Short mmCIF file of C-alpha atoms in Angstrom, two decimals:
data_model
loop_
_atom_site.label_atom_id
_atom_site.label_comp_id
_atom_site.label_asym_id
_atom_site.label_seq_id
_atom_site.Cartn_x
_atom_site.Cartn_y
_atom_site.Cartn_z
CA UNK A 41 90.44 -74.89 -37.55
CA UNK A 42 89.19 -78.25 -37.36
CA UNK A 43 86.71 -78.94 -34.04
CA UNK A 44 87.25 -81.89 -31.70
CA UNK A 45 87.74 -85.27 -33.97
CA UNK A 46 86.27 -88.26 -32.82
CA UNK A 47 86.54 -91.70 -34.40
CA UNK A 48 84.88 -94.18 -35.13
CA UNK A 49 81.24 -92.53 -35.01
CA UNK A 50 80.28 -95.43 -34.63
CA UNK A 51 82.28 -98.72 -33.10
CA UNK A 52 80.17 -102.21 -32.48
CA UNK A 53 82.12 -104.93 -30.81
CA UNK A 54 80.53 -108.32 -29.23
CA UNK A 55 81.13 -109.03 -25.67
CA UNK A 56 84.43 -109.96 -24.47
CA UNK A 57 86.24 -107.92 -26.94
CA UNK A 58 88.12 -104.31 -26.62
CA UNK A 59 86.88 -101.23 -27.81
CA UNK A 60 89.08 -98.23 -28.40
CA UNK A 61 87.62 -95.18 -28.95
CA UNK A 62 90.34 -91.67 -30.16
CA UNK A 63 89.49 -88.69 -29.70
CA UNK A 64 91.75 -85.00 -31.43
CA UNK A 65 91.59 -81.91 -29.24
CA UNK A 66 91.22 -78.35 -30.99
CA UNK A 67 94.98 -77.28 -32.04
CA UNK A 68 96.18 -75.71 -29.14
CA UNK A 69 93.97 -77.07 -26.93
CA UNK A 70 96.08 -79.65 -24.11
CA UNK A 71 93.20 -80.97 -21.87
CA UNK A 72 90.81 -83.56 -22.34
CA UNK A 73 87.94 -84.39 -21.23
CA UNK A 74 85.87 -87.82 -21.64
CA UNK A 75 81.90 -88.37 -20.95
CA UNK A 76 79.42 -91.16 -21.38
CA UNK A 77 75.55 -91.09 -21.87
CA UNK A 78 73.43 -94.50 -21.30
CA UNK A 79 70.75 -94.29 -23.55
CA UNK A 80 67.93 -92.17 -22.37
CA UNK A 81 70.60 -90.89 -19.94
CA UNK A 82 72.15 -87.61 -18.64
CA UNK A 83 76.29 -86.79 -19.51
CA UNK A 84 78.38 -88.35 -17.13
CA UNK A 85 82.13 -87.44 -16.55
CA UNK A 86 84.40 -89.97 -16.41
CA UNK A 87 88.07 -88.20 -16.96
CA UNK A 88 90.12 -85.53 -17.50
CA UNK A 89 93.54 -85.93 -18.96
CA UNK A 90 96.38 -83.65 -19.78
CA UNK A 91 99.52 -84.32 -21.70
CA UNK A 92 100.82 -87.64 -20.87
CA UNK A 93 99.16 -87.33 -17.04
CA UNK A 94 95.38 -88.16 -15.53
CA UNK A 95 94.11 -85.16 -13.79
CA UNK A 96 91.15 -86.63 -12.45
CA UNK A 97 89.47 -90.27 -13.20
CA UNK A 98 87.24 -90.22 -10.89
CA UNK A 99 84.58 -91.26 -12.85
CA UNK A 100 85.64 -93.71 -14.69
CA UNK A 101 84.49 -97.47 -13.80
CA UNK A 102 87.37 -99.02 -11.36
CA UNK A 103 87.43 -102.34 -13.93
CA UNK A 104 87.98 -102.19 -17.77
CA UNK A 105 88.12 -98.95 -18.41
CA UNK A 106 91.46 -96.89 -19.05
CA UNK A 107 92.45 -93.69 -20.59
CA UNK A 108 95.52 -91.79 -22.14
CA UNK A 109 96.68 -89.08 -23.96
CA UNK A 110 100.30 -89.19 -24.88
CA UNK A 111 102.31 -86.87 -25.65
CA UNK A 112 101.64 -87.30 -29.37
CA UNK A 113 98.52 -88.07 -31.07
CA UNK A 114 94.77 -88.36 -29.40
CA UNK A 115 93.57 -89.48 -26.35
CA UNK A 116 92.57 -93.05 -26.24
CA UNK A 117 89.38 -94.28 -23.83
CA UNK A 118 89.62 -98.25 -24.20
CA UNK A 119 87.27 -100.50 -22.71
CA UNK A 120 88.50 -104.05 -22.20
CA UNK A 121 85.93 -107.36 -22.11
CA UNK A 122 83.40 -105.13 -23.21
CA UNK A 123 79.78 -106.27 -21.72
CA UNK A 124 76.43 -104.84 -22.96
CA UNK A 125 76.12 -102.08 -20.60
CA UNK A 126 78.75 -100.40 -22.05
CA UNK A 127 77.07 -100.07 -24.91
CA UNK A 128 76.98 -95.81 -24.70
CA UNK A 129 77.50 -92.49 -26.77
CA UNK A 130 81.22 -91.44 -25.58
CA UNK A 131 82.01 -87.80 -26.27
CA UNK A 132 85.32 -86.06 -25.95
CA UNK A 133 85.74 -82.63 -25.05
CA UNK A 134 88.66 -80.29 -24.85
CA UNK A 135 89.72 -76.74 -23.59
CA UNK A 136 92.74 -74.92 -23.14
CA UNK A 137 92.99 -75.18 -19.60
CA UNK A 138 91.09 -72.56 -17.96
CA UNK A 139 87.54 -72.57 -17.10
CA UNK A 140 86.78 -69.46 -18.44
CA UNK A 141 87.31 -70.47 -21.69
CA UNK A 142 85.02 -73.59 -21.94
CA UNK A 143 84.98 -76.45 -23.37
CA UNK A 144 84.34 -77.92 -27.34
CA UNK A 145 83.18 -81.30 -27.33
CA UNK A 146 83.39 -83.98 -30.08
CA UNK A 147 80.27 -85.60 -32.15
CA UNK A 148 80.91 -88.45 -29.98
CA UNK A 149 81.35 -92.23 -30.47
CA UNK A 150 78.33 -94.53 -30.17
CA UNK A 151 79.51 -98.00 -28.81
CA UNK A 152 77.14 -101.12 -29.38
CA UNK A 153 78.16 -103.79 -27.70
CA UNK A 154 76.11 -107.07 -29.23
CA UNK B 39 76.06 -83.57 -7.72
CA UNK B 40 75.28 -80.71 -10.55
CA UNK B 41 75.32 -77.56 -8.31
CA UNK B 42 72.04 -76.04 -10.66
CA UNK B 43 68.00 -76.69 -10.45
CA UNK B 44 66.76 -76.61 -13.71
CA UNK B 45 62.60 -77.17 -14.77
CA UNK B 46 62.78 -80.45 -16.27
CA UNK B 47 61.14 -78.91 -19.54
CA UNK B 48 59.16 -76.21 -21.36
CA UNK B 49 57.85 -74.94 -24.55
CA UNK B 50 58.00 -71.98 -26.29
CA UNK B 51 56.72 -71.02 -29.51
CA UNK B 52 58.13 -70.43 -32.10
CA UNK B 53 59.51 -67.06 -33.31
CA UNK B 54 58.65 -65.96 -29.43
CA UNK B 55 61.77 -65.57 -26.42
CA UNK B 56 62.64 -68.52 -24.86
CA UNK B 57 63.51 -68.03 -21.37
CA UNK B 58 65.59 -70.84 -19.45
CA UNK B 59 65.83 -70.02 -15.86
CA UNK B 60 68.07 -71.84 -13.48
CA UNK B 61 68.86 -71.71 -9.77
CA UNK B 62 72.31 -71.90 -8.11
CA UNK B 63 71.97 -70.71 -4.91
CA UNK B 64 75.42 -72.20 -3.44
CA UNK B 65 77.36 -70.41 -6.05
CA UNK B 66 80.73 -69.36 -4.69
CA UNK B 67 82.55 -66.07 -6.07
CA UNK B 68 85.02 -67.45 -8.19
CA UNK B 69 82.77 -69.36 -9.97
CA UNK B 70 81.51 -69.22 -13.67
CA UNK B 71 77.87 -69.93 -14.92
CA UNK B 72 77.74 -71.91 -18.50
CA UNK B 73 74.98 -72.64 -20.90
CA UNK B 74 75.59 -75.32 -23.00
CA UNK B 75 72.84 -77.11 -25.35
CA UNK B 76 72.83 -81.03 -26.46
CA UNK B 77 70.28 -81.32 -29.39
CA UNK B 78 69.36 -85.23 -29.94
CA UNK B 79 72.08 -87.04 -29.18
CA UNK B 80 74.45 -84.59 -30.57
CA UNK B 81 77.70 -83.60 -28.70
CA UNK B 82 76.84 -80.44 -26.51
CA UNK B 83 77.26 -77.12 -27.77
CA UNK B 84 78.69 -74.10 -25.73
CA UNK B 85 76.37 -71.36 -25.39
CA UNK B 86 77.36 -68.77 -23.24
CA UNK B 87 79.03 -67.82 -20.24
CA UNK B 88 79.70 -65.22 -17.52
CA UNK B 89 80.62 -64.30 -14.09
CA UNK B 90 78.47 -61.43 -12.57
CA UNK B 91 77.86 -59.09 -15.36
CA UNK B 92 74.95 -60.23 -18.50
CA UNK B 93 76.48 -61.56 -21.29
CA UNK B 94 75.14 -61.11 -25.04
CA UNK B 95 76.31 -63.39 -28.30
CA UNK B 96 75.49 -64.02 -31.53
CA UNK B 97 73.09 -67.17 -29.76
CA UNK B 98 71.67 -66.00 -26.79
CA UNK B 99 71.79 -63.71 -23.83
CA UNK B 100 72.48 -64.55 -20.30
CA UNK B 101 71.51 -62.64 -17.31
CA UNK B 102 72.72 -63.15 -13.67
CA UNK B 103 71.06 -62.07 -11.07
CA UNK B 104 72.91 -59.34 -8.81
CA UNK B 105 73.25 -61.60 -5.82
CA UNK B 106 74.43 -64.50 -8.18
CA UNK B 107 71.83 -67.53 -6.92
CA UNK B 108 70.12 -67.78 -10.22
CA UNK B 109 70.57 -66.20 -13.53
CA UNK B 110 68.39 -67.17 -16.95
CA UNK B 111 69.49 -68.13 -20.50
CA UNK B 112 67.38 -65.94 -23.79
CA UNK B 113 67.35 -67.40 -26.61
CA UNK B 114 65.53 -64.15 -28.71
CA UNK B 115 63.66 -65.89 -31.38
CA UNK B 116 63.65 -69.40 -30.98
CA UNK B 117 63.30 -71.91 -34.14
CA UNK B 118 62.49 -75.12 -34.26
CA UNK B 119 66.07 -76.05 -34.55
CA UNK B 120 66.63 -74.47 -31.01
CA UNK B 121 64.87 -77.95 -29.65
CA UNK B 122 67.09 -79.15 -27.35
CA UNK B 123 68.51 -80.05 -23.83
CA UNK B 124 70.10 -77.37 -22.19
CA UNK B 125 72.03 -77.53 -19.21
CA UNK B 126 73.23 -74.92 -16.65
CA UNK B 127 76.51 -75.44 -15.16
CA UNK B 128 78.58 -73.85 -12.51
CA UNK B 129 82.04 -74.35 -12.84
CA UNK B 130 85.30 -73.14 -10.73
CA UNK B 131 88.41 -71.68 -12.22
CA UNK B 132 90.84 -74.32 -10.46
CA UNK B 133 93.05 -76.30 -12.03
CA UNK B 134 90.91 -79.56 -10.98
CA UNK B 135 87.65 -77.77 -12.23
CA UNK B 136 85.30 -79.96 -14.52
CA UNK B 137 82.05 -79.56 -16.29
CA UNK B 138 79.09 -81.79 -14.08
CA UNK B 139 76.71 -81.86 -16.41
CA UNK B 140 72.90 -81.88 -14.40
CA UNK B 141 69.61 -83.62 -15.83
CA UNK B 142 69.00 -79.90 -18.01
CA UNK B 143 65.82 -78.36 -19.30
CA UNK B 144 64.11 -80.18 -22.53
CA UNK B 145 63.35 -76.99 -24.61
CA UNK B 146 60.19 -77.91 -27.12
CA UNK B 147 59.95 -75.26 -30.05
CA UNK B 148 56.15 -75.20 -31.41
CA UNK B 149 55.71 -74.29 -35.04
#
């Protein structure tokens, strides 16, 4: 049973363009969850998706930043007119749905934005 | 916010108990207490969890105190690849529930 796929590992895109970074739950798992970490930084949430609907975004930048997860294939966290602060480590995590059962989280995607 | 207090790091040597307190003193009944563990820039690892009662795995054990407000993560023989950040979370059982992820304890494992 494969873990939480993330892809690329690594992305580098030069100001001004998109990044789009996917991310696989566990099989059987439907929620999502994305987080970022600044360099040197703590985990910060930024959104929680189910099937096809946004649970809860609010952490997630008001500008640029968007997330899905249709109803099939992964979840998709693109940044638009990327800027050098975004450069991050993105990680994915997902869970069945209930709190008691945790979450598994991704080996994350580290963005460099040059 | 985090709801936890964590020491911002310690050291234990290696082969010894590490023993990873943590505070959460506005801890409401239905919620859960998780461990989870980010070692360099990894994704974070799940560690353990419980409610009121100590919990035991094949990683650690975690034991809550009986009025809830604090509870502290064993690792029983810590190696060097137990080095990590490890992070205390409290966490609802609602729908709307998410993992806020506080600034953790740096674990150092001396040889």
């Amino acid at each position: 049973n494969a873990g939480v796929m993330q892809n690329p590992r690594h992305l580098v895109r030069r100001r001004g363009q998109e990044a789009r970074l996917r991310c696989s739950p566990m099989k059987g798992h439907s929620h999502v969850y994305w987080y970022r970490q600044l360099p040197e930084e703590g985990l910060k949430f930024m959104v929680y998706l189910q099937k096809e609907n946004i649970i809860d975004e609010s952490g997630m930048p008001k500008e640029r930043f968007s997330a899905e997860f249709p109803k099939e294939g992964p979840s998709i966290l693109r940044i638009q007119q990327v800027v050098r602060g975004d450069s991050a480590a993105y990680f994915c995590a997902s869970s069945q749905g209930r709190a008691n059962y945790g979450y598994t989280f991704g080996s994350g995607t580290r963005l460099t934005v040059v | 916010d985090a709801k936890t207090t964590q020491p911002t790091s310690m050291d234990c040597a290696e082969g010894r108990a590490a023993n990873l307190p943590c505070n959460h003193s506005t801890i409401s009944g239905n919620e859960y207490v998780y461990w989870y563990r980010q070692i360099h820039s990894q994704g974070p690892q799940y560690i353990i969890h419980g409610l009121k009662n100590n919990e035991t795995n094949e990683m650690a054990s975690l034991i809550i105190t009986e009025d809830r407000k604090s509870s502290t993560l064993i690792l029983p023989h810590a190696t060097l690849r137990d080095t990590a950040v490890y992070y205390c979370i409290v966490m609802g059982k609602g729908r709307d529930d998410k993992i806020i992820f506080g600034k953790g304890t740096r674990l150092h494992i001396l040889p």
